[in-house]
XYZ file of C-alpha atoms in Angstrom:
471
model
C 7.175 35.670 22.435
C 5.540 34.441 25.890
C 6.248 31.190 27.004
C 2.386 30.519 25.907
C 2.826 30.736 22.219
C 6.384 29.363 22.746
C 4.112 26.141 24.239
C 2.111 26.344 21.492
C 4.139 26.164 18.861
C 6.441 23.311 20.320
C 3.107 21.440 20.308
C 2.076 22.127 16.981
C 5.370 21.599 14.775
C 5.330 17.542 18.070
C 1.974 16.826 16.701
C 2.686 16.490 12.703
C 5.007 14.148 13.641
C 2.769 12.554 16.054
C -0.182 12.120 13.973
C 2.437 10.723 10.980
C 3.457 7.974 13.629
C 0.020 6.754 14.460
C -0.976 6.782 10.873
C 1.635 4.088 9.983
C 1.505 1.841 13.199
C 0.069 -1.620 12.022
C 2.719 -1.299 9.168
C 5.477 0.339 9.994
C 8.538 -2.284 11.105
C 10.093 -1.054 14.577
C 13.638 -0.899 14.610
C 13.989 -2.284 11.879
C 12.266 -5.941 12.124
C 10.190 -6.256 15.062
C 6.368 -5.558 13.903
C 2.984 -5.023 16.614
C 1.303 -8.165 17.523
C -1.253 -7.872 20.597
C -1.868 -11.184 20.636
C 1.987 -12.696 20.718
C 3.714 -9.490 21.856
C 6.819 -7.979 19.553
C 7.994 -10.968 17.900
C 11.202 -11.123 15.014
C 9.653 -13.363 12.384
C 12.049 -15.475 10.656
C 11.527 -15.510 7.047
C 13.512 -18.430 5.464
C 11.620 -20.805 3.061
C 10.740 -23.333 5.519
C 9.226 -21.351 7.872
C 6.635 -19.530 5.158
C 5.326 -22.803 3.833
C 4.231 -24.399 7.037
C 2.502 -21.391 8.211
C -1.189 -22.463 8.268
C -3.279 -20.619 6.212
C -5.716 -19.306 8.653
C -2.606 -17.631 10.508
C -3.656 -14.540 9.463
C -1.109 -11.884 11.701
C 1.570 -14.538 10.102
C 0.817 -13.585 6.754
C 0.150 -9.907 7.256
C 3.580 -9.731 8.631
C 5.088 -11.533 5.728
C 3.057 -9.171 3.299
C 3.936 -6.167 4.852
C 8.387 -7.542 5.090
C 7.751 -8.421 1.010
C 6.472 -4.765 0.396
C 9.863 -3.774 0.429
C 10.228 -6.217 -2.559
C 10.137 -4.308 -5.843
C 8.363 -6.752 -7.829
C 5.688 -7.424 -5.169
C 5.630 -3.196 -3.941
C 5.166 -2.832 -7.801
C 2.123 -5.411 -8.352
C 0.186 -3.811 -4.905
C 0.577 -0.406 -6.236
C -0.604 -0.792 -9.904
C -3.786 -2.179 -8.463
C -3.939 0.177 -5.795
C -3.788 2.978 -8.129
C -5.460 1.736 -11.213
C -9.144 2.827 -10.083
C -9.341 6.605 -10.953
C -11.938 6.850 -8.020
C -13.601 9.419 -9.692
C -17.036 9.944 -7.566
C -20.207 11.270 -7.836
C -23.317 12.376 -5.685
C -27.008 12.547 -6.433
C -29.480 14.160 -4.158
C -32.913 11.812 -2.984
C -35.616 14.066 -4.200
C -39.211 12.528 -3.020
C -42.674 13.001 -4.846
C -42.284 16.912 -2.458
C -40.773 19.741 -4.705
C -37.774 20.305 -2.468
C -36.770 24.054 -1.396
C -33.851 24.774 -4.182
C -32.049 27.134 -1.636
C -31.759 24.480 0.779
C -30.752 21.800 -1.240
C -27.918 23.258 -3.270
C -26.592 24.458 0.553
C -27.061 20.827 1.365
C -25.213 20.000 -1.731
C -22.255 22.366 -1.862
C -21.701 21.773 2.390
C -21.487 17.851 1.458
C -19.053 18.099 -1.612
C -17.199 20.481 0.357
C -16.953 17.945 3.406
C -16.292 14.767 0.852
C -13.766 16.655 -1.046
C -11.891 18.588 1.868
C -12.175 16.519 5.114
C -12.376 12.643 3.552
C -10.238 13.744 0.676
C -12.667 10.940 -0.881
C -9.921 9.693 -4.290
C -6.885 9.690 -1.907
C -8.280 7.778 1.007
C -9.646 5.076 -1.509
C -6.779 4.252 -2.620
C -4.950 4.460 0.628
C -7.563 2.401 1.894
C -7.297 -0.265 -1.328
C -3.355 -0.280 -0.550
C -3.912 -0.970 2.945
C -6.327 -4.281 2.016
C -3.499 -5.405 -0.336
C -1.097 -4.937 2.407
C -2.761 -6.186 5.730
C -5.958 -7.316 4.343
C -7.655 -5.340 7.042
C -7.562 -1.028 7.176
C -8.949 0.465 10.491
C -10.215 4.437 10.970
C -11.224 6.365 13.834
C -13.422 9.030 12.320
C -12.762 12.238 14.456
C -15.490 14.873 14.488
C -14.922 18.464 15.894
C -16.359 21.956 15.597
C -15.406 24.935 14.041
C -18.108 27.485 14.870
C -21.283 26.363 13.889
C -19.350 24.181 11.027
C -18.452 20.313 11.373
C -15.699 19.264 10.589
C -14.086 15.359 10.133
C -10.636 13.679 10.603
C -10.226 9.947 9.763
C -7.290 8.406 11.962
C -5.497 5.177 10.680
C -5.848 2.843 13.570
C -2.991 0.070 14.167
C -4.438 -2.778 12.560
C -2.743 -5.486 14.998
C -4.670 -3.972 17.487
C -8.269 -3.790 15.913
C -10.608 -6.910 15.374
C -13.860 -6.379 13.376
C -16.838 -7.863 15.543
C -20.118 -7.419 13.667
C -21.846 -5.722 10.939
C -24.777 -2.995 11.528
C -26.586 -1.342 8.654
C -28.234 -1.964 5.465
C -26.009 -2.728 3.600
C -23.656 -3.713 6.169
C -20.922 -1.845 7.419
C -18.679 -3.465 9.640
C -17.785 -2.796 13.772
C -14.673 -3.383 15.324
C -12.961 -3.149 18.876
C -9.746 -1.436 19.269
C -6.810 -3.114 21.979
C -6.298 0.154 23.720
C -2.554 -1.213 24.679
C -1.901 0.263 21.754
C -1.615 3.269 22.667
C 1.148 2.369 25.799
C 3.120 0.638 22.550
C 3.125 4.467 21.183
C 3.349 6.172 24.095
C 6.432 4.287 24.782
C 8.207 5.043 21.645
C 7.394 8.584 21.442
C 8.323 8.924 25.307
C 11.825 7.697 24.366
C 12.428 9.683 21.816
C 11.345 12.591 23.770
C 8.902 14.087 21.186
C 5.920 14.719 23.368
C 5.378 14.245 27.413
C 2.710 11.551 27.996
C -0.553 14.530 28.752
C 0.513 15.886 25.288
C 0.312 12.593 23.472
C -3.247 11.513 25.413
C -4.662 14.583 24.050
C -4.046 14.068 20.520
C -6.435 11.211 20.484
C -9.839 11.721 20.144
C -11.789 12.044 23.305
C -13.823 9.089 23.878
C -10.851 6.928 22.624
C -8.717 9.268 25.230
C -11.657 8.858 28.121
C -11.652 4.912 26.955
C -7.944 4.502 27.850
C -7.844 5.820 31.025
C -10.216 4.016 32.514
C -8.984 1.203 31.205
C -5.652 1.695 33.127
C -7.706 2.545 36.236
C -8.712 -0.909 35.860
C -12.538 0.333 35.503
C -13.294 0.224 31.681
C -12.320 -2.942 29.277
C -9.042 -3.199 27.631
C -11.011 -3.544 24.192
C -13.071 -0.652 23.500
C -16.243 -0.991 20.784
C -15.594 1.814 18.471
C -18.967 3.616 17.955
C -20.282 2.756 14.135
C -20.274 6.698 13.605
C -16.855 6.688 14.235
C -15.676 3.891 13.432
C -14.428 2.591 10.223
C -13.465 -1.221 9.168
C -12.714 -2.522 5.480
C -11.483 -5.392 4.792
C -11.278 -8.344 2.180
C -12.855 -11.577 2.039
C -11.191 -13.548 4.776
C -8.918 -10.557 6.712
C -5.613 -11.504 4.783
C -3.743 -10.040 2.387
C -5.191 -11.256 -0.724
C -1.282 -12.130 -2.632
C -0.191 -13.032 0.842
C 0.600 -16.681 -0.396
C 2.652 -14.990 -3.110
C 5.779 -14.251 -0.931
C 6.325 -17.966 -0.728
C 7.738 -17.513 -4.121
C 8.731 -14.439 -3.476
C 11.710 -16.287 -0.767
C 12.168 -19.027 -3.486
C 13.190 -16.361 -5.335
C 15.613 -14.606 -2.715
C 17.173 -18.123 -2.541
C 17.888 -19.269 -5.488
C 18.919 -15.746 -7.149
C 22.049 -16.512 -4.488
C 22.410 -19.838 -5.543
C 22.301 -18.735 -8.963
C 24.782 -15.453 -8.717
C 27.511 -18.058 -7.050
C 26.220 -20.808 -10.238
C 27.566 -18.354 -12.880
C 30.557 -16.654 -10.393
C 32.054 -20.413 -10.806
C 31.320 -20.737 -14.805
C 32.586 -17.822 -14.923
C 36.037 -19.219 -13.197
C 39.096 -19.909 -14.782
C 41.976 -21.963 -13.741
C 45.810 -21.287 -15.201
C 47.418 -24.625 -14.174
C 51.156 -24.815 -14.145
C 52.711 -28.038 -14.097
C 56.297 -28.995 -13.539
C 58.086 -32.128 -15.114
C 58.922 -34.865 -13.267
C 61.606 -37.381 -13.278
C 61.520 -41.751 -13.517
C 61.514 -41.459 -9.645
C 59.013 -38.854 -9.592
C 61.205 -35.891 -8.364
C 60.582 -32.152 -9.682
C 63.192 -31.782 -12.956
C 63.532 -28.121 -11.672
C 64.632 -26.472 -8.260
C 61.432 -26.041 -5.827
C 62.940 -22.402 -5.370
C 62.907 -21.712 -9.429
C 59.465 -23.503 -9.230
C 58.077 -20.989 -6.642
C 59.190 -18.117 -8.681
C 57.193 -19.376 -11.825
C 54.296 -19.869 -9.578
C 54.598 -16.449 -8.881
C 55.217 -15.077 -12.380
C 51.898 -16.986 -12.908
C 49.640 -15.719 -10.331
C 50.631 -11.961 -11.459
C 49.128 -12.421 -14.871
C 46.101 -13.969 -13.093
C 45.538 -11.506 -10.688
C 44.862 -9.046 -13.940
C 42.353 -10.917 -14.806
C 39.026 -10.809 -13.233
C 37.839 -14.681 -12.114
C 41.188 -16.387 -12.937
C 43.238 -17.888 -10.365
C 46.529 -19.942 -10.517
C 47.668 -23.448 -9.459
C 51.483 -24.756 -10.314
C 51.823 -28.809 -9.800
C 53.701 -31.346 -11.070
C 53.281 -32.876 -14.374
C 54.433 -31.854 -17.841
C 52.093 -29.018 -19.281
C 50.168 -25.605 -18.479
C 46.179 -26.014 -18.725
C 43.251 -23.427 -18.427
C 40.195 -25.368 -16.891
C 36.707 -23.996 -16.452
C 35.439 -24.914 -12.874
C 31.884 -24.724 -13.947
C 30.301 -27.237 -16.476
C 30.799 -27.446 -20.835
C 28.436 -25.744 -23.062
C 25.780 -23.492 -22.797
C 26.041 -23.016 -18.652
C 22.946 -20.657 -18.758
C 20.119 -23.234 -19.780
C 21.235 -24.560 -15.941
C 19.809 -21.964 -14.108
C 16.544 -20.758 -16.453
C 14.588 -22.953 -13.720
C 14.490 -19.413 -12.127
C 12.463 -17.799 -14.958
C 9.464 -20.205 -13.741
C 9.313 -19.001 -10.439
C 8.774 -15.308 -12.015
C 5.798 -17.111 -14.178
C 4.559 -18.226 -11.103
C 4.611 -15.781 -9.309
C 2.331 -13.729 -12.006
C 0.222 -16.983 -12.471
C -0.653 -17.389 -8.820
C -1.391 -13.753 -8.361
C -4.001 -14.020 -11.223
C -1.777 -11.393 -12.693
C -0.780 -11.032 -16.526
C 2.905 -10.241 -16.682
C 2.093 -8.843 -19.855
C 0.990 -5.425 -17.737
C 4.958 -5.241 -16.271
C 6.638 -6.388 -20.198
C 4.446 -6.220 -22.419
C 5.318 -8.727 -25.457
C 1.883 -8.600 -27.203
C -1.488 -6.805 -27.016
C -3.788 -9.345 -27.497
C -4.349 -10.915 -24.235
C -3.885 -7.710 -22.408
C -7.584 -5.980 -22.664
C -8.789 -9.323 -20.788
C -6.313 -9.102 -18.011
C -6.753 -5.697 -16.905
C -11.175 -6.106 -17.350
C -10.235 -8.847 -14.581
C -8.067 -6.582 -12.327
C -10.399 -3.583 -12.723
C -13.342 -5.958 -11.438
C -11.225 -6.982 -8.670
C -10.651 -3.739 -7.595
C -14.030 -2.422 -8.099
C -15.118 -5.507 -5.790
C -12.686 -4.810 -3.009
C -14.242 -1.054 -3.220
C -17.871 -1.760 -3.310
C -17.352 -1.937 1.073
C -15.685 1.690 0.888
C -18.518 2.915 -1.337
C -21.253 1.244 1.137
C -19.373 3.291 4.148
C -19.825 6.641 2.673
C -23.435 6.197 1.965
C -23.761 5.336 5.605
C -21.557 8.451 6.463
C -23.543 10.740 4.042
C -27.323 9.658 5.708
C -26.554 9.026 8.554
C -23.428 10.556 10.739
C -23.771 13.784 8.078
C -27.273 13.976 8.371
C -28.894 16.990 10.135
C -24.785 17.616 10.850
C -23.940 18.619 7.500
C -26.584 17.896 4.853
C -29.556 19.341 6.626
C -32.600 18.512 5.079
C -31.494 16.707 1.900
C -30.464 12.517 1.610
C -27.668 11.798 -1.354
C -26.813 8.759 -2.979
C -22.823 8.368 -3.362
C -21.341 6.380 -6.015
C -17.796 5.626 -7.730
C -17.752 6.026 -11.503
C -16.249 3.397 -13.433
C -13.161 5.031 -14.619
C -9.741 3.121 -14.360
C -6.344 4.903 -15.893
C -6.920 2.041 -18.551
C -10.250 2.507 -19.520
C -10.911 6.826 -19.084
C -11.280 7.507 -22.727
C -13.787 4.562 -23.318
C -15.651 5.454 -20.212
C -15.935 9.335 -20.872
C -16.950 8.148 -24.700
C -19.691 6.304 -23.114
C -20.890 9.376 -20.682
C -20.774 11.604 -23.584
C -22.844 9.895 -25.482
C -25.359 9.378 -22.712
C -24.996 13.320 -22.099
C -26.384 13.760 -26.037
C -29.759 11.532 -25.204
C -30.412 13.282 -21.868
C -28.673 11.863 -18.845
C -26.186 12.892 -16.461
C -24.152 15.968 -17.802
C -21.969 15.941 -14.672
C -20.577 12.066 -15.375
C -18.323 13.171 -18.521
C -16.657 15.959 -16.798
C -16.005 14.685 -13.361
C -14.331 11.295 -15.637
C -12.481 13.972 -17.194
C -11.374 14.928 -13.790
C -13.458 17.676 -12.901
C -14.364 17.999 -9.542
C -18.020 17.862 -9.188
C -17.805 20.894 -6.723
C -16.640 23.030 -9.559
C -18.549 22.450 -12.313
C -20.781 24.800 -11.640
C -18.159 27.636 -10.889
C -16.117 26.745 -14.136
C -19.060 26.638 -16.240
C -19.619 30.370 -14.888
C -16.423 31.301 -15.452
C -16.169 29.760 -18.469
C -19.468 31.561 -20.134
C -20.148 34.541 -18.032
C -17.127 35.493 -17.456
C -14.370 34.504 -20.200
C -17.370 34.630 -23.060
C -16.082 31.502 -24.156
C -19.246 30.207 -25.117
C -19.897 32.831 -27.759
C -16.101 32.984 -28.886
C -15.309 29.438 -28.976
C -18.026 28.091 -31.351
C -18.290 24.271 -32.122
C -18.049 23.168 -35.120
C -22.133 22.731 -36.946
């Protein structure tokens, strides 16, 4: 093999782990703690009680760090990722036909080159709910859309931008889509690591970025081109939720009460838990031991063998006139002391809007309400993501992809709770005449392949004649 290919695939097998590393910059911790911040530089954040509750409320990178440290908390990883994932994302697309007959040919090449590109290069169901995660997480998600040739073929590459490093500027579009600048320091922050580690040399890692983000950097460190570059609105790509912060930010307050007082609580039982074997020795008028201190020591030590069999028992020999077990921790029913901590797992549900009923489940009858509410939620925090790929259909596809043909792109309204309702309800709109494609793409039939199973199915397999329905 020449030293060429040997090159080439050194590169190749550098860049997956390359691109894996940018992709998870803005919430990925570095060694360990340390987390991106342009604006304050790495920082440790301390995370004690204190500390979380006087954070203002506006101090958005503050919570953003805090959401992304409580991620790696099971009950809060566990709430992010059922409504992350609870949107099947199942989507559709309609062509625009005008008062014109359109050229069938044309279309349905228009049509098959945009599922194609939707399904292939955007991976549309996965990125949702990458995307979704990423608002839970950071309250902001950040993509570079890359665009490159193959032939006479276009192709597209989103790239997860740091979000520390991005800031959303303005809107453009009806309806609006947002812009954002990128810090391009960012991209010393990476170099840095990756030059450390040795993975790539610094011209291998400058051309893995796109060009006019590449171009952008470097002259920006000739000191002739801004440190914050305007991402392009056909490249660029900005969600984010209402105010920029993770939505159940606020919830890791009692997330830390939690931390706390589970120690307190472990130690609270530890010492019920306790028992004390005391020895005592008689004692004369005068007050002096009735036995030899040396005999005394050897009981004592008879005494703390049986304790040390026992698991929480220790041994005490003094002097007085019987042997006692004590409890160190308090009379009667010890456990009622710490329940308190049960309402700071109610709390946590009831300030996240959340029914723990969806995590263990008691009853049924509240439930159907709950999950309506996290579904709309959802749907809401979507509705941006939906917006951008209409934009990216008409306008950065157009004449790129879709040649002569304008589609509408929409998310059906399937969640892993309410599929069978939903495809009931697009079946029985199939029977009066609309959309045949809705029940089978909620059934999770790519919309691409309809047409080529139906073909297969009927042309090929002669299912149609051999499996009958019944009259």
């Amino acid at each position: 093999m020449d030293d060429k290919n040997k090159y080439e695939m050194y590169t190749a097998s550098k860049l997956t782990e390359f691109r894996k590393s940018i992709s998870q910059m803005g919430t990925t911790v570095a060694n360990g703690n340390v987390f991106l911040d342009p604006t304050k530089g790495r920082r440790e954040p301390k995370l004690d009680i204190e500390t979380i509750i006087k954070t203002p409320h506006n101090d958005k990178n503050s919570w953003r760090i805090y959401s992304r440290i409580f991620y790696g908390d099971s009950l809060y990883r566990r709430m992010l990722k059922y409504l992350s994932t609870m949107l099947y994302n199942h989507y559709m697309i309609t062509p625009l036909v005008n008062d014109k007959k359109p050229n069938k040919k044309k279309l349905l090449n228009d049509y098959n080159a945009v599922l194609r590109t939707l399904d292939e290069d955007m991976n549309v169901e996965t990125f949702t709910s990458r995307v979704l995660l990423d608002l839970l997480i950071e309250g902001e998600a950040f993509y570079y859309l890359e665009e490159y040739k193959k032939g006479a073929s276009v192709y597209f590459k989103p790239i997860k931008l740091p979000a520390d490093y991005c800031r959303i500027i303005g809107t453009a579009g009806t309806p609006a889509i947002n812009i954002y600048a990128v810090d391009l320091t960012f991209i010393d922050t990476m170099m840095a690591d990756l030059l450390a580690k040795n993975i790539l040399t610094r011209e291998e890692i400058l051309k893995q970025y796109p060009k006019d983000l590449r171009n952008a950097y470097l002259q920006f460190k000739k000191k002739t081109g801004n440190q914050w570059y305007i991402v392009p609105v056909t490249n660029g790509m900005a969600f984010t939720t209402e105010d920029g912060k993770p939505p159940f930010g606020y919830l890791v307050k009692t997330l830390a009460r939690i931390d706390k007082f589970e120690e307190l609580r472990d130690d609270y039982i530890a010492t019920n838990l306790t028992k004390l074997l005391v020895q005592i020795i008689d004692i004369d008028k005068e007050g002096n031991p009735e036995i030899d201190l040396e005999l005394a020591a050897e009981f004592h030590k008879n005494l703390r063998s049986i304790a040390e069999k026992k698991n929480n028992v220790d041994a005490l020999t003094t002097l007085a006139k019987e042997v006692n077990v004590l409890t160190l921790g308090e009379t009667g029913d010890a456990s009622k002391n710490y329940d308190f901590l049960q309402t700071y797992y109610d709390q946590f549900f009831d300030d996240a809007g959340i029914s723990a009923e969806l995590f263990n489940s008691t009853t049924a009858g509240t439930l159907e309400y709950a999950e309506i509410k996290d579904e709309a939620f959802m749907a809401d925090l979507r509705k941006q993501i939906e917006n951008w790929f209409n934009y990216f259909l008409n306008t950065i596809c157009n004449k790129k992809v879709s040649k002569n043909t304008k589609f509408v792109f929409s998310y059906l309204e399937t969640s892993y709770k309410n599929r069978e309702k939903m495809i009931d309800s697009y079946l029985k709109g199939a029977q009066y005449g609309f959309s045949k494609l809705a029940p089978q793409i909620a059934m999770g039939v790519r919309q691409r392949f309809i047409e080529s199973l139906v073909y297969f199915e009927n042309d090929v397999l002669d299912l149609d004649t051999k499996l009958v329905p019944l009259q």
